[in-house]
C-alpha cells in the first residue's frame, strides 16, 4: 500500500509505469486519474483543495485496507494533491493491482467512491466572478453506499 | 484542548485553529460545539446546522457523541469533498 498526500504535481504516466513495474502475480491493473474540470459554459480559473493531512493519511490508509481485504488486491496506491490547481491538472490518481480484471476494476471504483466522501479534502472553485465551495453531493453518498 | 477548523467553517470563524479550555461539563464533541456556539456569535451561526458539522478527535473520525479531553486535538469541518 502507498498513500501520498502532497501539494506537488505528479506525472500520471510515470506513476503508472512505476506501479506496474512491481507486479508479482498480477494479471490486471486499473488506474484512474481525476482532473480539474473547467467547463466552457462555467469556467473556473483554479480549484483550491484544502486538506487535513494527518486525518487524510489515516482515512486513506483505512480505505485502501478495506479495498485490499474486500477484493483481494495485490496492492493499491492513492496519490492525492491539495493546494491551488489549474484546469486540466491531475488531482488524484488511484491504482489497483489484482490477479484478475474484475477485482482491479471493482477495487479502483471502491477506492474512488470512498475517497469522495471519506477523505478530508474540501474543494473551492475560483471563477472569473468569485469563489465558491463545492458542496458534498448526495450522489457520492449513494455511490459509496452501494458497497455496504 | 486544540480545535481545528476547515473549509467554510474556517472562513466563517476567521481562524484555522485555537486553543480552548472548556469547563469540565464539556465531555463530548456535541458538548464542545454547544459551548463554542454559546460563547461566540460567529460560531453560533456557523454551527447552526449540526448535520453539516463533521468531527475528528486526534486525527480519527468520530461522531458527535465521542468523548473529548483536555489534551485532545479536535477538528470540526464540513462534509468532505475528496477525489
Coordinates of C-alpha atoms in Angstrom, one line a residue:
Chain A
X1 CA 0.0 0.0 0.0
X2 CA 1.1 3.5 -0.7
X3 CA -0.5 6.8 0.3
X4 CA 0.8 10.1 -0.8
X5 CA -0.9 13.4 0.2
X6 CA 1.0 16.2 -1.4
X7 CA 1.0 19.7 -2.9
X8 CA 3.5 18.8 -5.6
X9 CA 2.4 17.9 -9.1
X10 CA 2.8 14.3 -10.3
X11 CA 3.1 12.7 -13.7
X12 CA 0.3 10.1 -14.1
X13 CA 2.2 8.1 -16.8
X14 CA 5.4 7.9 -14.7
X15 CA 3.4 6.9 -11.6
X16 CA 1.6 4.2 -13.6
X17 CA 4.8 2.7 -15.0
X18 CA 6.4 2.6 -11.6
X19 CA 3.3 1.0 -10.2
X20 CA 3.3 -1.7 -12.9
X21 CA 7.0 -2.4 -12.5
X22 CA 6.5 -4.4 -9.4
X23 CA 3.8 -6.8 -10.4
X24 CA 4.4 -10.3 -8.9
X25 CA 1.4 -12.5 -9.5
X26 CA -0.6 -9.7 -11.1
X27 CA -2.8 -10.1 -14.2
X28 CA -4.6 -6.8 -14.1
X29 CA -4.1 -3.2 -13.2
X30 CA -6.7 -0.4 -13.2
X31 CA -5.6 3.2 -12.8
X32 CA -7.8 6.3 -12.6
X33 CA -6.8 9.9 -12.7
X34 CA -9.1 12.7 -11.6
X35 CA -8.6 16.0 -13.3
X36 CA -9.5 19.6 -12.5
X37 CA -12.6 20.2 -14.7
X38 CA -13.5 23.6 -16.2
X39 CA -16.5 23.6 -18.4
X40 CA -16.8 26.1 -21.3
X41 CA -20.2 27.5 -20.0
X42 CA -19.0 27.7 -16.4
X43 CA -15.2 28.1 -16.4
X44 CA -13.0 28.1 -13.4
X45 CA -9.6 29.6 -13.1
X46 CA -8.4 27.4 -10.3
X47 CA -9.5 24.6 -7.9
X48 CA -8.1 25.1 -4.4
X49 CA -8.1 22.0 -2.3
X50 CA -7.9 22.3 1.5
X51 CA -6.7 19.3 3.4
X52 CA -6.2 17.9 6.9
X53 CA -3.1 15.8 6.2
X54 CA -2.9 13.9 9.4
X55 CA -6.5 12.7 9.1
X56 CA -6.2 12.2 5.3
X57 CA -3.4 9.7 5.8
X58 CA -5.3 7.8 8.4
X59 CA -8.5 7.8 6.3
X60 CA -6.9 6.8 3.0
X61 CA -4.9 4.0 4.6
X62 CA -8.1 2.6 6.1
X63 CA -9.9 2.9 2.7
X64 CA -7.0 1.1 0.9
X65 CA -7.0 -1.6 3.6
X66 CA -10.7 -2.1 3.0
X67 CA -10.3 -2.4 -0.7
X68 CA -7.4 -4.9 -0.4
X69 CA -9.3 -7.0 2.1
X70 CA -12.6 -7.0 0.1
X71 CA -11.3 -7.5 -3.4
X72 CA -8.0 -9.4 -2.8
X73 CA -5.9 -6.7 -4.4
X74 CA -2.2 -7.4 -4.5
X75 CA -1.5 -3.7 -3.8
X76 CA -3.1 -0.3 -4.2
X77 CA -1.8 3.3 -4.3
X78 CA -3.5 6.6 -3.8
X79 CA -1.9 9.9 -4.7
X80 CA -3.9 13.0 -3.8
X81 CA -2.9 16.6 -4.2
X82 CA -4.0 19.7 -2.4
X83 CA -3.4 23.4 -2.8
X84 CA -4.2 25.5 -5.8
X85 CA -4.6 23.5 -9.1
X86 CA -5.3 24.8 -12.6
X87 CA -7.9 23.3 -15.0
X88 CA -6.6 20.1 -16.6
X89 CA -4.2 19.3 -13.8
X90 CA -4.3 15.9 -12.2
X91 CA -5.8 16.0 -8.7
X92 CA -5.9 12.3 -7.7
X93 CA -4.6 9.0 -9.0
X94 CA -5.6 5.7 -7.8
X95 CA -4.0 2.4 -8.9
X96 CA -5.2 -1.1 -8.1
X97 CA -3.3 -4.3 -8.9
X98 CA -5.0 -7.7 -8.8
X99 CA -4.7 -11.2 -10.2
X100 CA -7.7 -10.6 -12.5
X101 CA -9.5 -7.7 -14.0
X102 CA -12.8 -7.8 -12.1
X103 CA -11.0 -7.3 -8.7
X104 CA -8.9 -4.5 -10.2
X105 CA -11.9 -2.6 -11.7
X106 CA -14.0 -3.0 -8.6
X107 CA -11.2 -2.2 -6.2
X108 CA -10.5 1.0 -8.2
X109 CA -14.1 2.1 -8.1
X110 CA -14.4 1.3 -4.4
X111 CA -11.3 3.5 -3.7
X112 CA -12.7 6.4 -5.6
X113 CA -16.2 6.1 -4.1
X114 CA -14.8 6.2 -0.6
X115 CA -12.3 9.0 -1.3
X116 CA -15.1 11.3 -2.4
X117 CA -16.9 11.2 0.9
X118 CA -14.4 10.0 3.5
X119 CA -11.1 11.7 2.6
X120 CA -10.7 15.1 4.3
X121 CA -10.3 17.4 1.4
X122 CA -12.5 20.4 0.6
X123 CA -12.7 22.0 -2.8
X124 CA -13.1 25.6 -3.6
X125 CA -13.7 26.7 -7.2
X126 CA -12.2 30.1 -8.2
X127 CA -14.1 31.6 -11.1
X128 CA -13.8 34.9 -13.0
X129 CA -16.7 36.3 -10.8
X130 CA -15.7 35.0 -7.4
X131 CA -15.1 31.8 -5.5
X132 CA -17.4 29.1 -4.2
X133 CA -17.1 26.0 -2.0
X134 CA -18.1 22.7 -3.8
X135 CA -21.0 21.1 -1.9
X136 CA -20.8 17.4 -1.0
X137 CA -23.1 15.5 -3.4
X138 CA -25.7 13.0 -2.3
X139 CA -24.9 11.1 -5.5
X140 CA -21.4 10.5 -3.9
X141 CA -23.0 9.2 -0.7
X142 CA -25.2 6.9 -2.9
X143 CA -22.1 5.6 -4.8
X144 CA -20.4 4.7 -1.6
X145 CA -23.5 3.1 -0.1
X146 CA -23.6 0.5 -2.9
X147 CA -20.6 -1.2 -1.3
X148 CA -22.4 -1.6 2.1
Chain B
X1 CA -7.6 21.5 24.0
X2 CA -6.8 22.4 20.4
X3 CA -9.6 22.9 18.0
X4 CA -9.0 22.9 14.2
X5 CA -11.4 24.3 11.6
X6 CA -11.5 23.7 7.9
X7 CA -13.1 25.0 4.7
X8 CA -16.1 27.3 5.1
X9 CA -16.1 26.7 8.9
X10 CA -12.5 28.2 9.0
X11 CA -13.6 31.1 6.8
X12 CA -16.8 31.9 8.8
X13 CA -14.9 31.7 12.1
X14 CA -12.0 33.6 10.6
X15 CA -9.5 31.2 12.2
X16 CA -8.0 27.8 11.4
X17 CA -7.2 26.7 14.9
X18 CA -7.5 27.8 18.5
X19 CA -6.6 26.6 22.0
X20 CA -9.6 26.4 24.3
X21 CA -10.2 25.5 27.9
X22 CA -13.8 24.3 28.2
X23 CA -15.3 23.6 31.6
X24 CA -15.4 20.1 33.0
X25 CA -19.1 19.5 31.9
X26 CA -17.9 19.6 28.2
X27 CA -17.5 15.9 27.8
X28 CA -18.3 15.2 24.2
X29 CA -17.9 16.7 20.7
X30 CA -21.5 17.7 20.9
X31 CA -20.9 19.5 24.2
X32 CA -17.9 21.2 22.8
X33 CA -19.9 22.6 19.8
X34 CA -22.6 23.8 22.1
X35 CA -20.1 25.5 24.3
X36 CA -18.2 27.1 21.4
X37 CA -21.6 28.3 19.9
X38 CA -22.7 29.8 23.3
X39 CA -19.5 31.8 23.6
X40 CA -19.2 33.2 20.1
X41 CA -21.8 34.7 17.8
X42 CA -19.9 33.7 14.6
X43 CA -19.6 30.1 15.9
X44 CA -23.3 30.1 16.8
X45 CA -24.1 30.9 13.2
X46 CA -21.5 28.6 11.7
X47 CA -22.6 25.6 13.7
X48 CA -26.4 26.3 13.2
X49 CA -26.9 23.1 11.2
X50 CA -25.2 20.5 13.2
X51 CA -25.7 17.9 10.5
X52 CA -23.2 19.8 8.4
X53 CA -20.5 19.6 11.1
X54 CA -18.2 16.6 10.9
X55 CA -15.6 15.9 13.6
X56 CA -12.3 14.1 14.3
X57 CA -10.5 13.6 17.6
X58 CA -6.7 13.2 17.3
X59 CA -7.0 12.6 13.6
X60 CA -9.7 9.9 13.8
X61 CA -13.2 10.5 12.5
X62 CA -15.8 10.4 15.3
X63 CA -19.5 11.0 15.8
X64 CA -20.7 13.9 17.9
X65 CA -21.2 11.7 21.0
X66 CA -17.5 10.9 21.2
X67 CA -15.6 12.0 24.3
X68 CA -13.2 14.9 24.3
X69 CA -10.4 15.6 26.8
X70 CA -8.1 18.4 27.7
X71 CA -5.1 17.2 25.7
X72 CA -7.1 16.3 22.6
X73 CA -6.9 17.9 19.1
X74 CA -10.5 18.2 17.9
X75 CA -11.2 19.0 14.3
X76 CA -14.5 20.4 13.1
X77 CA -15.3 20.6 9.3
X78 CA -18.0 20.4 6.7
X79 CA -18.8 17.2 4.7
X80 CA -15.7 16.1 2.8
X81 CA -15.3 16.5 -1.0
X82 CA -12.3 14.4 -1.8
X83 CA -11.3 12.6 -5.0

